[in-house]
Amino acid sequence: MCSYFSEAGQETSDINQSPLLYKNNMSEKKKPEPINPFTFKYLTFDVLEDTTFEFYGNNIQYSLDDGATWLTLNSGNETDTISAGSKILWKMNDPIIDRDKGGIGGFWSSGSYNISGNIMSLLYGDDFSDKNDLSGYQATFNYMFESNDGLIDTSNLILPATTLTEGCYANMFSNCTSLTTAPELPATTLAEGCYANMFEGCTSLTAAPALPATTLAEGCYVGMFSYCTALTTAPELPATTLAEGCYVGMFSYCTALTTAPELPATTLVEYCYANMFSSCSSLNYVKCLATDISAESCTGYWLEGVARDGIFVKAEGMEDWETDSSSGIPHGWFNGITKIIPTMQINTPNYLTVSLDSEEDARIALMELSPNQTIYISEDHVNWMEVEENSLFDIPKTNLY
């Protein structure tokens, strides 16, 4: 298993001139997909306050006049103070990979800034706009912005690579505690450890980027969002074929996360979900469609330290889950449907009445609602309570309307 854990547990370009694509004897024409204009921009820092920058690992070139002139910053040296409101462009040609730590180097700043433009200008100099292959650059951008407290917005940073390499983005933004937005991640085929701990400790990040990959690799998402304590929404995880350790600790200690992404894979593999949601203390909803969970430690401690009450949705007929277990279905979580007999009362308006086929009080889970649908419940036809989707409520041995 790979190990990429850290120690800390709009300007536009002329893009609309491309020829139209034709098919069916040119009877149908299709417009090309729009290209993000920042694809054609050098890696750019938008300076928000007076700041100095340092780059270690390689000598690097930078420009303060939109690329008209370029200066060289030797590895480990600082720039002069750059005024708030300035833009600084960066480029390198064929940088050397650090033999000990891997990667081409990293930035440090003394103040706050945003990032835009194409990261490939750090590999290909001026000839970067059509490059999307990281082959030959193992661990290319790992640790590049680690612990940059001043980094705030990377929504216009272009990471265009669709051919990734081992550890290429590992720890890239780890412990960037002011980071609020993440860049898009377009790759659909991943490499070993490629996103490991990429956003670990980004305590201001509230939303994760989309993760479209369907071909995973060993350890590809290890710890990717661990300790992102403000993260409230998890990305969809569409892959149905998993890889060893692919999601280990991916959301661990995401204490604001309440709903897990749907997990569609039916066959689990070794360590794939181990510690995936451990210490997510607000998490109260998981939908996992696995039918084969026999692989070693595939769900080891994956729900340790989650909310005391929650809903666990499992595949129909799946009875292999261990209950009251942080490596299965947690204690106190609803994981089945009470047998109910719905009837219609004759002497009341057409309320659906649910009678329990049970000698004891019971718990019901409302799993899904149709769009624009609202459900209310009552025990006496007088007092009504709105029920939200994916919610649990306790009911006594009586009719429920």
XYZ file of C-alpha atoms in Angstrom:
401
model
C 0.000 0.000 0.000
C 1.237 3.443 -0.785
C 1.786 5.897 2.066
C 1.288 9.570 1.419
C 0.184 10.579 4.907
C 1.499 13.861 6.260
C 3.016 14.158 9.685
C 0.071 16.274 10.855
C -2.401 13.443 11.355
C -11.887 37.412 -16.058
C -9.922 38.076 -18.935
C -10.787 36.184 -22.107
C -8.810 34.780 -24.999
C -9.801 34.071 -28.549
C -11.215 30.627 -27.838
C -14.302 30.730 -29.979
C -12.485 30.532 -33.294
C -12.108 26.764 -33.238
C -13.789 25.043 -36.206
C -17.121 23.364 -35.625
C -17.150 19.599 -35.356
C -19.294 17.776 -37.916
C -20.745 14.304 -38.202
C -23.346 12.442 -40.259
C -22.167 13.976 -43.534
C -22.036 17.389 -41.868
C -25.816 17.418 -41.450
C -25.392 17.859 -37.690
C -22.920 20.245 -36.168
C -21.735 20.342 -32.624
C -20.059 23.209 -30.899
C -16.799 22.334 -29.158
C -16.730 22.270 -25.405
C -15.827 25.716 -24.035
C -12.249 26.065 -22.840
C -11.585 27.857 -19.593
C -9.753 31.068 -20.574
C -7.346 30.629 -17.663
C -5.942 27.617 -19.538
C -3.988 30.091 -21.651
C -2.621 32.081 -18.707
C 0.664 31.537 -16.921
C 0.394 30.453 -13.318
C -0.568 33.759 -11.689
C -0.693 35.002 -8.120
C -3.123 37.843 -7.435
C -1.566 39.662 -4.495
C -4.068 40.790 -1.848
C -1.644 42.488 0.540
C 2.002 43.548 0.435
C 3.844 40.252 0.189
C 7.135 38.545 -0.508
C 7.360 35.143 -2.178
C 9.924 32.384 -1.953
C 10.331 29.282 -4.098
C 12.493 26.343 -3.121
C 13.561 23.344 -5.185
C 14.439 25.006 -8.505
C 15.310 28.400 -9.879
C 12.137 29.968 -11.221
C 11.216 32.913 -13.439
C 8.573 35.502 -12.639
C 7.089 38.589 -14.270
C 5.398 41.650 -12.799
C 4.407 43.225 -16.131
C 2.177 40.558 -17.677
C 5.071 38.667 -19.258
C 6.843 41.567 -20.994
C 9.987 40.977 -18.930
C 11.038 38.060 -16.750
C 13.254 37.920 -13.669
C 14.973 34.878 -12.160
C 14.406 33.910 -8.525
C 17.032 31.492 -7.277
C 15.881 28.583 -5.158
C 15.449 29.548 -1.513
C 15.556 33.296 -2.127
C 12.755 35.805 -1.608
C 11.327 38.342 -3.997
C 11.267 42.009 -3.092
C 8.014 43.103 -1.484
C 5.217 42.977 -4.049
C 2.409 45.483 -3.563
C -1.222 44.572 -2.990
C -3.146 44.550 -6.268
C -0.188 43.283 -8.280
C -0.149 40.168 -10.438
C 2.908 37.935 -10.546
C 3.341 35.353 -13.327
C 5.499 32.237 -12.906
C 7.208 29.798 -15.289
C 9.930 27.155 -15.473
C 11.328 24.949 -18.233
C 11.961 21.255 -17.508
C 12.536 21.620 -13.747
C 14.538 19.106 -11.750
C 12.681 16.680 -9.481
C 13.810 16.732 -5.840
C 15.372 13.322 -5.202
C 14.539 13.248 -1.492
C 11.070 14.745 -1.175
C 9.939 14.491 -4.781
C 8.261 17.230 -6.726
C 9.599 20.331 -8.424
C 9.494 22.570 -5.358
C 7.197 24.736 -3.306
C 6.087 28.299 -2.637
C 5.986 30.310 0.534
C 4.481 33.759 1.030
C 4.396 36.353 3.791
C 0.888 37.602 2.927
C -2.430 36.676 1.349
C -3.014 35.889 -2.323
C -5.195 34.022 -4.824
C -4.020 31.709 -7.594
C -5.203 31.521 -11.197
C -3.793 30.319 -14.501
C -2.272 27.081 -15.724
C 0.035 25.098 -13.442
C 1.729 23.635 -16.525
C 3.736 26.840 -17.035
C 5.912 25.472 -14.225
C 6.855 22.501 -16.411
C 6.791 23.763 -19.981
C 7.654 27.448 -19.766
C 5.905 29.408 -22.521
C 4.624 26.290 -24.299
C 2.099 25.091 -21.717
C -1.449 25.740 -22.878
C -2.040 22.372 -24.588
C -0.181 20.169 -22.109
C -2.106 17.639 -20.007
C 0.414 14.843 -19.345
C 2.533 14.540 -16.179
C 4.474 11.489 -17.353
C 8.083 11.696 -16.233
C 7.334 13.984 -13.297
C 6.766 11.726 -10.309
C 5.188 13.526 -7.327
C 5.189 16.616 -9.539
C 3.384 19.198 -7.417
C 3.398 17.525 -4.028
C 3.717 19.867 -1.038
C 3.824 22.854 -3.427
C 1.667 25.163 -1.281
C 1.817 23.275 2.001
C 1.021 25.472 5.042
C 0.568 28.638 2.960
C -1.777 30.354 5.415
C -2.221 33.299 3.042
C -3.611 31.264 0.150
C -7.357 31.899 -0.160
C -8.852 31.154 -3.589
C -7.746 28.601 -6.188
C -11.023 28.351 -8.133
C -9.340 29.706 -11.291
C -6.243 27.530 -10.984
C -6.049 25.128 -13.921
C -4.794 21.598 -13.203
C -5.372 20.212 -16.706
C -3.540 16.905 -16.476
C -5.537 13.856 -17.478
C -2.477 11.588 -17.351
C -1.371 11.578 -13.735
C 1.650 10.097 -11.981
C 2.302 8.646 -8.553
C 1.782 11.235 -5.827
C 1.514 14.087 -8.334
C -0.764 16.284 -6.174
C -0.086 14.724 -2.780
C -0.205 17.266 0.066
C -0.328 20.057 -2.510
C -2.488 22.314 -0.310
C -2.205 20.551 3.033
C -2.687 22.843 6.032
C -3.611 25.867 3.906
C -5.926 27.001 6.653
C -7.352 30.035 4.792
C -8.152 28.197 1.565
C -11.866 28.538 0.771
C -12.149 27.213 -2.798
C -10.458 24.353 -4.621
C -9.484 23.911 -8.290
C -11.223 21.535 -10.677
C -9.760 18.031 -10.974
C -10.649 16.734 -14.455
C -8.765 13.424 -14.554
C -10.935 10.316 -14.921
C -8.062 7.826 -14.590
C -5.979 8.152 -11.444
C -2.490 7.145 -10.328
C -1.207 5.714 -7.069
C -1.509 8.255 -4.273
C -2.200 11.061 -6.736
C -4.532 13.071 -4.450
C -3.277 11.779 -1.104
C -3.752 14.403 1.635
C -4.169 17.042 -1.051
C -6.400 19.258 1.119
C -5.629 17.828 4.547
C -6.093 20.431 7.259
C -7.730 23.031 4.989
C -9.991 24.152 7.791
C -11.755 26.920 5.795
C -12.726 24.719 2.840
C -16.519 24.259 2.790
C -17.055 22.444 -0.526
C -14.974 19.842 -2.300
C -14.217 19.805 -6.032
C -16.014 17.311 -8.256
C -14.215 13.965 -8.546
C -15.214 12.425 -11.905
C -12.672 9.596 -11.874
C -14.008 6.115 -12.533
C -10.655 4.322 -12.805
C -9.008 4.392 -9.402
C -5.527 3.471 -8.198
C -4.018 2.288 -4.940
C -4.305 4.958 -2.268
C -5.475 7.574 -4.751
C -7.706 9.497 -2.302
C -5.925 8.681 0.974
C -6.694 11.432 3.492
C -7.651 13.843 0.719
C -9.986 15.959 2.889
C -8.974 14.802 6.345
C -9.278 17.494 9.010
C -11.288 19.754 6.683
C -13.435 20.742 9.617
C -15.635 23.223 7.679
C -16.454 20.829 4.842
C -20.243 20.419 4.674
C -20.682 18.787 1.263
C -18.815 15.762 -0.039
C -18.262 15.140 -3.757
C -19.917 12.278 -5.607
C -17.784 9.146 -5.911
C -18.937 7.470 -9.148
C -16.402 4.640 -9.358
C -17.899 1.159 -9.133
C -14.573 -0.700 -9.311
C -12.315 0.084 -6.379
C -8.580 -0.134 -5.707
C -6.700 -1.151 -2.585
C -6.833 1.592 0.028
C -8.407 4.021 -2.422
C -10.517 5.949 0.135
C -8.532 5.382 3.330
C -9.235 8.244 5.743
C -10.571 10.377 2.915
C -12.954 12.396 5.118
C -11.620 11.607 8.575
C -12.185 14.404 11.103
C -14.525 16.312 8.763
C -16.599 17.306 11.748
C -19.165 19.427 9.835
C -20.013 16.718 7.305
C -23.489 15.234 7.854
C -24.111 13.145 4.725
C -21.701 10.728 3.090
C -21.521 10.495 -0.689
C -23.368 7.490 -2.085
C -21.034 4.506 -2.350
C -22.170 2.532 -5.427
C -19.465 -0.160 -5.578
C -20.829 -3.630 -4.889
C -17.529 -5.447 -4.314
C -15.116 -3.970 -1.803
C -11.353 -4.524 -1.793
C -8.677 -4.468 0.886
C -8.698 -1.318 3.020
C -10.815 0.578 0.458
C -13.064 2.315 3.033
C -10.836 1.982 6.094
C -11.199 5.034 8.391
C -13.006 6.785 5.538
C -15.344 8.768 7.841
C -13.695 8.217 11.199
C -14.260 11.043 13.686
C -16.835 12.730 11.430
C -18.812 13.566 14.544
C -21.815 15.088 12.686
C -22.166 12.346 10.076
C -25.626 10.746 10.291
C -26.396 9.360 6.830
C -24.568 6.697 4.799
C -25.765 4.852 1.706
C -23.525 1.934 0.796
C -24.626 -0.539 -1.873
C -21.882 -3.101 -1.286
C -22.893 -6.761 -1.387
C -19.421 -8.261 -0.915
C -17.548 -6.887 2.109
C -15.302 -9.885 2.689
C -11.997 -8.193 1.752
C -9.507 -7.601 4.542
C -10.228 -4.461 6.590
C -12.312 -3.020 3.754
C -14.439 -1.084 6.249
C -12.065 -1.072 9.204
C -13.168 1.643 11.655
C -14.738 3.533 8.785
C -17.561 4.957 10.941
C -15.757 5.336 14.228
C -16.731 8.491 16.086
C -19.728 9.461 13.929
C -23.053 10.841 15.226
C -24.866 8.738 17.837
C -28.033 8.505 15.718
C -28.116 8.042 11.982
C -29.463 6.252 8.935
C -27.599 3.492 7.136
C -28.997 2.499 3.738
C -27.789 -0.862 2.503
C -28.321 -2.958 -0.607
C -31.510 -4.978 -0.678
C -30.978 -8.399 0.834
C -27.553 -7.503 2.219
C -27.334 -9.085 5.675
C -23.556 -9.365 6.123
C -23.065 -6.031 7.847
C -21.880 -6.179 11.425
C -24.200 -4.065 13.575
C -23.266 -1.956 16.592
C -19.804 -1.672 15.121
C -17.623 1.199 13.928
C -16.383 -1.187 11.227
C -19.927 -1.904 10.072
C -23.169 -0.178 11.055
C -22.725 1.994 14.161
C -24.634 1.460 17.373
C -27.869 3.438 17.414
C -28.157 3.786 13.666
C -31.328 2.817 11.802
C -30.491 0.237 9.151
C -33.770 -1.362 8.159
C -37.453 -0.696 7.541
C -39.995 -1.601 10.199
C -42.797 -3.727 8.786
C -45.807 -1.418 8.451
C -49.352 -1.848 7.239
C -50.702 1.315 5.562
C -54.489 1.735 5.656
C -56.919 4.572 4.800
C -59.217 5.902 7.516
C -62.867 6.134 6.348
C -64.124 8.810 8.777
C -61.345 11.306 8.211
C -60.039 13.119 5.166
C -57.866 10.910 3.023
C -54.899 10.758 5.331
C -52.583 7.813 4.900
C -52.579 5.987 8.229
C -49.606 3.869 9.203
C -50.270 1.118 11.731
C -47.330 -0.752 13.159
C -47.220 -4.522 13.067
C -45.316 -4.490 16.327
C -45.883 -4.859 20.070
C -43.345 -2.133 20.839
C -42.624 1.461 19.975
C -40.695 1.785 16.731
C -38.567 4.092 14.604
C -39.297 5.097 11.022
C -36.913 6.579 8.487
C -38.179 8.826 5.701
C -35.630 8.114 2.986
C -36.584 10.083 -0.131
C -39.084 12.712 -1.232
C -40.189 13.640 -4.710
C -39.262 17.160 -5.882
C -41.397 19.872 -4.254
C -43.052 17.288 -1.972
C -43.632 17.988 1.721
C -44.615 15.371 4.298
C -46.312 16.078 7.639
C -47.072 13.599 10.432
C -49.584 13.665 13.267
C -50.789 11.371 16.026
C -54.057 13.228 16.683
C -55.177 14.980 13.461
C -54.592 18.310 15.219
C -50.876 18.785 15.708
C -48.791 18.303 12.591
C -45.034 18.263 12.166
C -43.099 18.597 8.915
C -40.682 15.734 8.272
C -37.496 16.287 6.332
C -35.951 13.856 3.876
C -33.421 11.387 5.324
C -34.763 11.892 8.836
C -35.610 9.559 11.679
C -38.534 9.821 14.054
C -39.756 7.637 16.892
C -43.420 6.601 17.048
C -45.420 4.859 19.787
C -47.741 1.868 19.481
C -50.463 3.874 17.802
C -51.657 5.062 14.430
C -49.595 7.690 12.661
C -51.156 9.938 10.010
